[in-house]
Coordinates of C-alpha atoms in Angstrom, one line a residue:
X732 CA 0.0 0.0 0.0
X733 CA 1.2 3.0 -1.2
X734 CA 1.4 6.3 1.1
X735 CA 1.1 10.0 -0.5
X736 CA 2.5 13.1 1.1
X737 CA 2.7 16.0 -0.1
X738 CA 5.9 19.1 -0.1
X739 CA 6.0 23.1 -0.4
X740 CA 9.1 24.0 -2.5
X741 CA 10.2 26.8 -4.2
X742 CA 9.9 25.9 -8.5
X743 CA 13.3 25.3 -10.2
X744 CA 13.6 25.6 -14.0
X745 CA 12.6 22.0 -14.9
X746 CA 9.1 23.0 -13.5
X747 CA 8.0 24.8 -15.9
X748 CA 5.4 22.4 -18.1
X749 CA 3.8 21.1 -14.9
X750 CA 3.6 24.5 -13.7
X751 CA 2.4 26.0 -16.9
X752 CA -0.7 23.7 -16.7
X753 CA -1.7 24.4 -13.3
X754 CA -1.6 28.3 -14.4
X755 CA -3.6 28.1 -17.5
X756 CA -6.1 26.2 -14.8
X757 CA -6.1 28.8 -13.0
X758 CA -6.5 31.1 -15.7
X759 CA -9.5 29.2 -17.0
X760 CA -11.1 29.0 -14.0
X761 CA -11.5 32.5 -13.5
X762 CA -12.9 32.6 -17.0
X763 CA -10.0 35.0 -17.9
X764 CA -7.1 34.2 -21.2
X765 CA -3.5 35.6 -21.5
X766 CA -0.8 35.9 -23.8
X767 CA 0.6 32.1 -24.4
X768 CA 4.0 33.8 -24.1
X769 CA 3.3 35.6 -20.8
X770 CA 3.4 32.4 -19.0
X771 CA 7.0 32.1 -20.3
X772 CA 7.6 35.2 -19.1
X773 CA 5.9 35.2 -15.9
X774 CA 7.8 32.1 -14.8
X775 CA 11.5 33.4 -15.8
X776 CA 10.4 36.2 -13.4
X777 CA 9.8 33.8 -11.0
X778 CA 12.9 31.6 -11.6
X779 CA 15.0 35.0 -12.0
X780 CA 13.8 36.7 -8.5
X781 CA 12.1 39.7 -10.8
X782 CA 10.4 42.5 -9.6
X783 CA 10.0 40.4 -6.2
X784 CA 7.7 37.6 -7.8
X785 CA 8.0 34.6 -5.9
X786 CA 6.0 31.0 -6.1
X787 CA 5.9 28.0 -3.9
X788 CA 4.5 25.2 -5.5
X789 CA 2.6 21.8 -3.5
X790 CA 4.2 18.1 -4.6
X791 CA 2.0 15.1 -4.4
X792 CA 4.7 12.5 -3.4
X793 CA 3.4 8.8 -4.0
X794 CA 5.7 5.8 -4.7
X795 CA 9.1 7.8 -5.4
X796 CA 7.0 10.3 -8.0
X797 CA 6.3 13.6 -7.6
X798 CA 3.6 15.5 -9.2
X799 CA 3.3 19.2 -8.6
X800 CA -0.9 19.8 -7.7
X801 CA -0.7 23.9 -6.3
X802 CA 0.9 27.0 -6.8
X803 CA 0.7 30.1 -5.1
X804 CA 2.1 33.6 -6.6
X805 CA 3.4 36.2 -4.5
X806 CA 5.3 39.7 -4.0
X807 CA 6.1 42.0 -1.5
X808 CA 4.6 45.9 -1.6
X809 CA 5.6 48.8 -0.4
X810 CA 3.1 50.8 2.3
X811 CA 3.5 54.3 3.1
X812 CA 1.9 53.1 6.4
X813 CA 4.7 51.5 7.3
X814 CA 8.3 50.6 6.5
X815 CA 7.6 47.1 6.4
X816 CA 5.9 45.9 3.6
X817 CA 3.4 43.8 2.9
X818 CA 3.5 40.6 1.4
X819 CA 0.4 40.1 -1.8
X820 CA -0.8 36.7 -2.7
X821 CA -2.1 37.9 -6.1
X822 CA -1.5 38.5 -9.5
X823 CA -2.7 42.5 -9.1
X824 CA 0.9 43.4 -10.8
X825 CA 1.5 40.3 -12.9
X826 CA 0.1 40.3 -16.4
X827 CA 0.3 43.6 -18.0
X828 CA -0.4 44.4 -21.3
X829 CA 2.5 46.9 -21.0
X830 CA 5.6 47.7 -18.9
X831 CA 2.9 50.0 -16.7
X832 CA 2.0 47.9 -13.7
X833 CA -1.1 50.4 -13.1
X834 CA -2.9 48.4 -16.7
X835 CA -4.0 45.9 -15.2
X836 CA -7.3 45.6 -17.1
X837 CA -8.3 42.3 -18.4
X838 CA -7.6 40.2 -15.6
X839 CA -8.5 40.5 -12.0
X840 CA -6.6 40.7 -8.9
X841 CA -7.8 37.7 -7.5
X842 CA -5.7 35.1 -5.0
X843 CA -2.8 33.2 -7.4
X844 CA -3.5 30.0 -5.6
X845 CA -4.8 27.1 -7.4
X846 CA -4.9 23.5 -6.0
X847 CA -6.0 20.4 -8.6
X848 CA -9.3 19.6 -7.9
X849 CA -8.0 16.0 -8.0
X850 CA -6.7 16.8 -4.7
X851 CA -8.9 19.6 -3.2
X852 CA -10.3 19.0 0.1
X853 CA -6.5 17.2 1.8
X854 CA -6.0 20.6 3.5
X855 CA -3.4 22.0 0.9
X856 CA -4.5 25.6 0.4
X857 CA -4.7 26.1 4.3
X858 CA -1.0 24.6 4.3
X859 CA 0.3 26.4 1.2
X860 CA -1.3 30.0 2.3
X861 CA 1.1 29.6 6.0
X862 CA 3.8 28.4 3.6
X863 CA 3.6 31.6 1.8
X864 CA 2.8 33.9 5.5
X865 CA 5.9 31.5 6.9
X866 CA 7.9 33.2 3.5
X867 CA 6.2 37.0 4.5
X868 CA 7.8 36.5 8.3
X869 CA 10.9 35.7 7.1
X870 CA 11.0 38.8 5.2
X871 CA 9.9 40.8 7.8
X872 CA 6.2 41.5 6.0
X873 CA 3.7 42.7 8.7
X874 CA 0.8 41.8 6.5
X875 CA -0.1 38.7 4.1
X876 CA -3.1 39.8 1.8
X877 CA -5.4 38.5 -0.7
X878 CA -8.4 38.7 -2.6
X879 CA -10.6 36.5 -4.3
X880 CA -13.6 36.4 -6.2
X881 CA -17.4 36.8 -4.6
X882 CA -18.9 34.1 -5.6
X883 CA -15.8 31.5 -4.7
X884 CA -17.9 30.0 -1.8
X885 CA -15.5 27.3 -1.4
X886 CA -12.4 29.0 -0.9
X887 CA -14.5 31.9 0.7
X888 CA -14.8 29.2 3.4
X889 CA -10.8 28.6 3.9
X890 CA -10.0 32.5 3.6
X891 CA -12.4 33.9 6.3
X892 CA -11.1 31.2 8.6
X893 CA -7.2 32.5 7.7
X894 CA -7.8 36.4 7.7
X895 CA -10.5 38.9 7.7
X896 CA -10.8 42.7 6.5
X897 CA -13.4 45.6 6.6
X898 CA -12.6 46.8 3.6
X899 CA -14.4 46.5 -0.1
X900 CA -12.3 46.9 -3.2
X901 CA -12.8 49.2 -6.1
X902 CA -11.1 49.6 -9.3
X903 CA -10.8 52.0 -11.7
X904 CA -9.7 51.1 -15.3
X905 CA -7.2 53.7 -16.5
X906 CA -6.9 51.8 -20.1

């Protein structure tokens, strides 16, 4: 009888097609499309340390293999209300059209964490969202924050049990 456990790791280069699928999940399940090319670039920035994009990706570890089943994206922000920063679990900054990070048009700034559903319900977005606060500590971030979509229910469910706020968010398209 086989056992499975599972491992938050930072992604090396040779993780780039398993990945790649994961994030055009993702994508797809927020009804939203990008550039094929973009998720090229978007994981050299990761690889590469740009801009302060990071990702921690979830392994499903069953007899010897591993097969990667989450990611999570995340960057550290500057606050003028403090001179810590604070760490965001989002693609807000990621996708731009443009070099301007203010462009952010077509896509939403919802939480860059995506779990297989073949695996959903084992606890691993509770355990990769600490992974990724344990990362914000170590930086020093005073803050780890996130939004997500209204009508997620499900994860609704795991993020009011992990954080709260008081706040509604508003956009303004400037494109």
């Amino acid at each position: 009888m086989s056992s499975t456990t599972y491992q938050i790791e930072k992604p090396v280069r040779s993780d780039f097609d398993e990945w790649s699928k994961l994030f055009h999940d993702y994508i797809a399940f927020y009804n939203s499309k990008i550039e094929e090319d973009q998720y090229i670039k978007t994981f050299d920035r990761i690889i590469e340390g740009k801009n302060g994009l990071q990702a921690l990706v979830v392994r499903q570890v069953r007899d010897n293999e591993k097969t990667m089943v989450g990611i999570a994206h995340f960057f550290p922000e500057q606050t003028p209300w403090s001179e810590k920063q604070i760490l965001l679990l989002n693609g807000k900054h990621m996708y731009s059209r443009n070099a301007m990070t203010v462009s952010w048009r077509e896509h939403s700034d919802n939480l860059d964490l995506f779990i297989d559903p073949s695996v959903r319900g084992a606890g691993l977005g509770r355990k990769l969202t600490q992974a990724v606060a344990d990362v914000g500590k170590e930086m020093g971030c005073f803050r780890l924050q996130w939004v997500t979509k209204h009508d997620n229910t499900t994860a609704r469910k795991l993020y009011d049990t992990l954080g709260e706020s008081q706040f509604i968010q508003y956009r303004m398209n400037l494109q």
